[in-house]
Amino acid sequence: MIILKKFNNNAVVVDKNGHEIVVMGNGLGFGVSKGDVVDINKIEKTFVLTESNQNILIILFPMYLLNI
């Protein structure tokens, strides 16, 4: 899994088979940057956005902020 974005020392966004996944673990983001390979032994939690979650997020997002 390749790091796409670092949130902090404990959370990063990774690319896994073309999907963006948020992974968390103690020190997981420490000393790494975009493009590095994540240490899978440090992963404690994994968060995946599914299609149903995306629809809910769009509904909850205020329409006036979308500039449509």
N, CA, C and O atoms as a GROMACS GRO file, in nm:
protein
  272
    1MET      N    1   0.084  -0.118   0.000
    1MET     CA    2   0.000   0.000   0.000
    1MET      C    3   0.089   0.124   0.000
    1MET      O    4   0.179   0.138   0.082
    2ILE      N    5   0.061   0.213  -0.094
    2ILE     CA    6   0.139   0.336  -0.111
    2ILE      C    7   0.068   0.452  -0.043
    2ILE      O    8  -0.054   0.468  -0.057
    3ILE      N    9   0.142   0.533   0.030
    3ILE     CA   10   0.085   0.648   0.100
    3ILE      C   11   0.052   0.758   0.000
    3ILE      O   12   0.137   0.800  -0.078
    4LEU      N   13  -0.074   0.805   0.005
    4LEU     CA   14  -0.119   0.915  -0.079
    4LEU      C   15  -0.118   1.047  -0.003
    4LEU      O   16  -0.090   1.152  -0.060
    5LYS      N   17  -0.150   1.040   0.127
    5LYS     CA   18  -0.158   1.161   0.208
    5LYS      C   19  -0.134   1.125   0.354
    5LYS      O   20  -0.181   1.022   0.401
    6LYS      N   21  -0.063   1.211   0.423
    6LYS     CA   22  -0.037   1.191   0.566
    6LYS      C   23  -0.124   1.289   0.645
    6LYS      O   24  -0.115   1.410   0.625
    7PHE      N   25  -0.207   1.236   0.734
    7PHE     CA   26  -0.289   1.321   0.821
    7PHE      C   27  -0.208   1.368   0.942
    7PHE      O   28  -0.203   1.486   0.973
    8ASN      N   29  -0.145   1.273   1.007
    8ASN     CA   30  -0.061   1.302   1.124
    8ASN      C   31   0.030   1.181   1.146
    8ASN      O   32   0.043   1.096   1.058
    9ASN      N   33   0.092   1.173   1.261
    9ASN     CA   34   0.185   1.061   1.288
    9ASN      C   35   0.115   0.927   1.304
    9ASN      O   36   0.180   0.822   1.307
   10ASN      N   37  -0.018   0.929   1.314
   10ASN     CA   38  -0.090   0.804   1.339
   10ASN      C   39  -0.193   0.768   1.231
   10ASN      O   40  -0.254   0.661   1.240
   11ALA      N   41  -0.212   0.853   1.131
   11ALA     CA   42  -0.314   0.825   1.029
   11ALA      C   43  -0.267   0.871   0.892
   11ALA      O   44  -0.214   0.981   0.876
   12VAL      N   45  -0.288   0.784   0.792
   12VAL     CA   46  -0.252   0.816   0.654
   12VAL      C   47  -0.359   0.762   0.560
   12VAL      O   48  -0.434   0.671   0.595
   13VAL      N   49  -0.364   0.818   0.439
   13VAL     CA   50  -0.449   0.766   0.333
   13VAL      C   51  -0.358   0.688   0.240
   13VAL      O   52  -0.252   0.736   0.200
   14VAL      N   53  -0.400   0.566   0.206
   14VAL     CA   54  -0.319   0.481   0.119
   14VAL      C   55  -0.400   0.438  -0.002
   14VAL      O   56  -0.523   0.444  -0.002
   15ASP      N   57  -0.329   0.396  -0.106
   15ASP     CA   58  -0.392   0.340  -0.225
   15ASP      C   59  -0.381   0.189  -0.216
   15ASP      O   60  -0.271   0.134  -0.209
   16LYS      N   61  -0.496   0.123  -0.218
   16LYS     CA   62  -0.498  -0.023  -0.217
   16LYS      C   63  -0.585  -0.069  -0.333
   16LYS      O   64  -0.707  -0.058  -0.328
   17ASN      N   65  -0.521  -0.120  -0.436
   17ASN     CA   66  -0.590  -0.168  -0.555
   17ASN      C   67  -0.680  -0.061  -0.617
   17ASN      O   68  -0.791  -0.092  -0.662
   18GLY      N   69  -0.633   0.063  -0.620
   18GLY     CA   70  -0.708   0.171  -0.682
   18GLY      C   71  -0.810   0.238  -0.593
   18GLY      O   72  -0.881   0.328  -0.638
   19HIS      N   73  -0.821   0.196  -0.467
   19HIS     CA   74  -0.915   0.257  -0.374
   19HIS      C   75  -0.839   0.330  -0.265
   19HIS      O   76  -0.735   0.284  -0.217
   20GLU      N   77  -0.892   0.448  -0.226
   20GLU     CA   78  -0.832   0.523  -0.117
   20GLU      C   79  -0.885   0.469   0.016
   20GLU      O   80  -1.006   0.458   0.035
   21ILE      N   81  -0.794   0.436   0.106
   21ILE     CA   82  -0.830   0.380   0.236
   21ILE      C   83  -0.755   0.458   0.344
   21ILE      O   84  -0.637   0.489   0.328
   22VAL      N   85  -0.825   0.488   0.453
   22VAL     CA   86  -0.761   0.553   0.567
   22VAL      C   87  -0.717   0.444   0.663
   22VAL      O   88  -0.798   0.360   0.704
   23VAL      N   89  -0.590   0.445   0.700
   23VAL     CA   90  -0.539   0.348   0.796
   23VAL      C   91  -0.479   0.423   0.914
   23VAL      O   92  -0.420   0.530   0.899
   24MET      N   93  -0.495   0.364   1.033
   24MET     CA   94  -0.445   0.425   1.155
   24MET      C   95  -0.363   0.325   1.234
   24MET      O   96  -0.389   0.204   1.230
   25GLY      N   97  -0.265   0.377   1.305
   25GLY     CA   98  -0.182   0.294   1.390
   25GLY      C   99  -0.078   0.381   1.458
   25GLY      O  100  -0.040   0.485   1.405
   26ASN      N  101  -0.033   0.340   1.573
   26ASN     CA  102   0.062   0.417   1.651
   26ASN      C  103   0.192   0.438   1.573
   26ASN      O  104   0.264   0.341   1.544
   27GLY      N  105   0.223   0.564   1.538
   27GLY     CA  106   0.346   0.597   1.466
   27GLY      C  107   0.345   0.561   1.319
   27GLY      O  108   0.450   0.566   1.254
   28LEU      N  109   0.230   0.526   1.265
   28LEU     CA  110   0.220   0.483   1.125
   28LEU      C  111   0.267   0.591   1.028
   28LEU      O  112   0.328   0.559   0.926
   29GLY      N  113   0.238   0.718   1.057
   29GLY     CA  114   0.275   0.826   0.968
   29GLY      C  115   0.405   0.896   1.005
   29GLY      O  116   0.445   0.991   0.938
   30PHE      N  117   0.470   0.852   1.109
   30PHE     CA  118   0.593   0.918   1.155
   30PHE      C  119   0.709   0.889   1.061
   30PHE      O  120   0.742   0.773   1.035
   31GLY      N  121   0.770   0.994   1.010
   31GLY     CA  122   0.888   0.978   0.926
   31GLY      C  123   0.862   0.928   0.785
   31GLY      O  124   0.955   0.888   0.716
   32VAL      N  125   0.737   0.929   0.742
   32VAL     CA  126   0.704   0.886   0.606
   32VAL      C  127   0.646   1.003   0.528
   32VAL      O  128   0.606   1.104   0.585
   33SER      N  129   0.643   0.988   0.397
   33SER     CA  130   0.585   1.092   0.312
   33SER      C  131   0.511   1.027   0.196
   33SER      O  132   0.513   0.905   0.180
   34LYS      N  133   0.446   1.110   0.115
   34LYS     CA  134   0.370   1.064   0.000
   34LYS      C  135   0.459   0.979  -0.090
   34LYS      O  136   0.572   1.017  -0.122
   35GLY      N  137   0.408   0.862  -0.130
   35GLY     CA  138   0.482   0.772  -0.217
   35GLY      C  139   0.554   0.661  -0.146
   35GLY      O  140   0.598   0.564  -0.209
   36ASP      N  141   0.568   0.672  -0.013
   36ASP     CA  142   0.633   0.566   0.064
   36ASP      C  143   0.538   0.447   0.082
   36ASP      O  144   0.416   0.462   0.069
   37VAL      N  145   0.594   0.333   0.111
   37VAL     CA  146   0.514   0.213   0.138
   37VAL      C  147   0.483   0.210   0.288
   37VAL      O  148   0.572   0.231   0.371
   38VAL      N  149   0.357   0.183   0.321
   38VAL     CA  150   0.316   0.180   0.461
   38VAL      C  151   0.360   0.048   0.526
   38VAL      O  152   0.360  -0.057   0.462
   39ASP      N  153   0.398   0.056   0.654
   39ASP     CA  154   0.435  -0.063   0.731
   39ASP      C  155   0.307  -0.130   0.780
   39ASP      O  156   0.245  -0.084   0.875
   40ILE      N  157   0.267  -0.240   0.714
   40ILE     CA  158   0.140  -0.304   0.747
   40ILE      C  159   0.137  -0.362   0.888
   40ILE      O  160   0.029  -0.388   0.941
   41ASN      N  161   0.251  -0.383   0.948
   41ASN     CA  162   0.255  -0.435   1.084
   41ASN      C  163   0.209  -0.332   1.187
   41ASN      O  164   0.173  -0.369   1.299
   42LYS      N  165   0.209  -0.203   1.150
   42LYS     CA  166   0.168  -0.097   1.241
   42LYS      C  167   0.020  -0.063   1.230
   42LYS      O  168  -0.032   0.011   1.313
   43ILE      N  169  -0.049  -0.117   1.128
   43ILE     CA  170  -0.191  -0.084   1.107
   43ILE      C  171  -0.277  -0.147   1.216
   43ILE      O  172  -0.273  -0.268   1.238
   44GLU      N  173  -0.355  -0.061   1.284
   44GLU     CA  174  -0.447  -0.107   1.388
   44GLU      C  175  -0.593  -0.096   1.344
   44GLU      O  176  -0.676  -0.179   1.383
   45LYS      N  177  -0.625   0.007   1.261
   45LYS     CA  178  -0.761   0.028   1.214
   45LYS      C  179  -0.758   0.064   1.066
   45LYS      O  180  -0.665   0.131   1.020
   46THR      N  181  -0.860   0.020   0.993
   46THR     CA  182  -0.873   0.049   0.851
   46THR      C  183  -1.014   0.102   0.825
   46THR      O  184  -1.112   0.043   0.871
   47PHE      N  185  -1.023   0.212   0.749
   47PHE     CA  186  -1.152   0.272   0.717
   47PHE      C  187  -1.167   0.279   0.566
   47PHE      O  188  -1.081   0.332   0.496
   48VAL      N  189  -1.279   0.223   0.515
   48VAL     CA  190  -1.305   0.219   0.372
   48VAL      C  191  -1.438   0.289   0.346
   48VAL      O  192  -1.537   0.260   0.413
   49LEU      N  193  -1.442   0.382   0.248
   49LEU     CA  194  -1.564   0.450   0.210
   49LEU      C  195  -1.636   0.364   0.107
   49LEU      O  196  -1.580   0.334   0.002
   50THR      N  197  -1.759   0.326   0.137
   50THR     CA  198  -1.837   0.245   0.044
   50THR      C  199  -1.933   0.334  -0.034
   50THR      O  200  -1.949   0.452  -0.001
   51GLU      N  201  -1.995   0.279  -0.136
   51GLU     CA  202  -2.089   0.355  -0.218
   51GLU      C  203  -2.203   0.413  -0.135
   51GLU      O  204  -2.239   0.529  -0.154
   52SER      N  205  -2.260   0.337  -0.043
   52SER     CA  206  -2.371   0.387   0.038
   52SER      C  207  -2.326   0.502   0.127
   52SER      O  208  -2.403   0.596   0.149
   53ASN      N  209  -2.203   0.498   0.178
   53ASN     CA  210  -2.151   0.608   0.259
   53ASN      C  211  -2.134   0.734   0.176
   53ASN      O  212  -2.160   0.844   0.226
   54GLN      N  213  -2.093   0.722   0.050
   54GLN     CA  214  -2.074   0.838  -0.036
   54GLN      C  215  -2.208   0.908  -0.059
   54GLN      O  216  -2.214   1.030  -0.058
   55ASN      N  217  -2.314   0.831  -0.080
   55ASN     CA  218  -2.445   0.890  -0.101
   55ASN      C  219  -2.492   0.965   0.022
   55ASN      O  220  -2.552   1.072   0.011
   56ILE      N  221  -2.467   0.911   0.139
   56ILE     CA  222  -2.506   0.977   0.263
   56ILE      C  223  -2.429   1.107   0.281
   56ILE      O  224  -2.487   1.208   0.321
   57LEU      N  225  -2.301   1.107   0.251
   57LEU     CA  226  -2.221   1.228   0.264
   57LEU      C  227  -2.269   1.338   0.171
   57LEU      O  228  -2.269   1.456   0.209
   58ILE      N  229  -2.310   1.303   0.050
   58ILE     CA  230  -2.360   1.402  -0.045
   58ILE      C  231  -2.491   1.461   0.004
   58ILE      O  232  -2.513   1.582  -0.008
   59ILE      N  233  -2.578   1.380   0.059
   59ILE     CA  234  -2.706   1.428   0.110
   59ILE      C  235  -2.686   1.521   0.229
   59ILE      O  236  -2.756   1.622   0.240
   60LEU      N  237  -2.592   1.492   0.316
   60LEU     CA  238  -2.570   1.574   0.434
   60LEU      C  239  -2.493   1.702   0.405
   60LEU      O  240  -2.493   1.794   0.487
   61PHE      N  241  -2.428   1.710   0.290
   61PHE     CA  242  -2.349   1.828   0.254
   61PHE      C  243  -2.443   1.939   0.208
   61PHE      O  244  -2.525   1.915   0.120
   62PRO      N  245  -2.433   2.060   0.263
   62PRO     CA  246  -2.523   2.170   0.224
   62PRO      C  247  -2.512   2.201   0.075
   62PRO      O  248  -2.402   2.226   0.024
   63MET      N  249  -2.624   2.202   0.005
   63MET     CA  250  -2.626   2.221  -0.139
   63MET      C  251  -2.573   2.358  -0.180
   63MET      O  252  -2.512   2.370  -0.287
   64TYR      N  253  -2.593   2.462  -0.099
   64TYR     CA  254  -2.549   2.597  -0.138
   64TYR      C  255  -2.397   2.606  -0.143
   64TYR      O  256  -2.342   2.698  -0.205
   65LEU      N  257  -2.327   2.513  -0.079
   65LEU     CA  258  -2.181   2.514  -0.082
   65LEU      C  259  -2.126   2.447  -0.206
   65LEU      O  260  -2.006   2.458  -0.233
   66LEU      N  261  -2.210   2.377  -0.282
   66LEU     CA  262  -2.165   2.308  -0.402
   66LEU      C  263  -2.155   2.399  -0.523
   66LEU      O  264  -2.097   2.359  -0.624
   67ASN      N  265  -2.209   2.522  -0.516
   67ASN     CA  266  -2.205   2.620  -0.626
   67ASN      C  267  -2.264   2.563  -0.754
   67ASN      O  268  -2.206   2.577  -0.862
   68ILE      N  269  -2.379   2.500  -0.742
   68ILE     CA  270  -2.446   2.442  -0.860
   68ILE      C  271  -2.547   2.542  -0.913
   68ILE      O  272  -2.615   2.514  -1.012
   0.00000   0.00000   0.00000
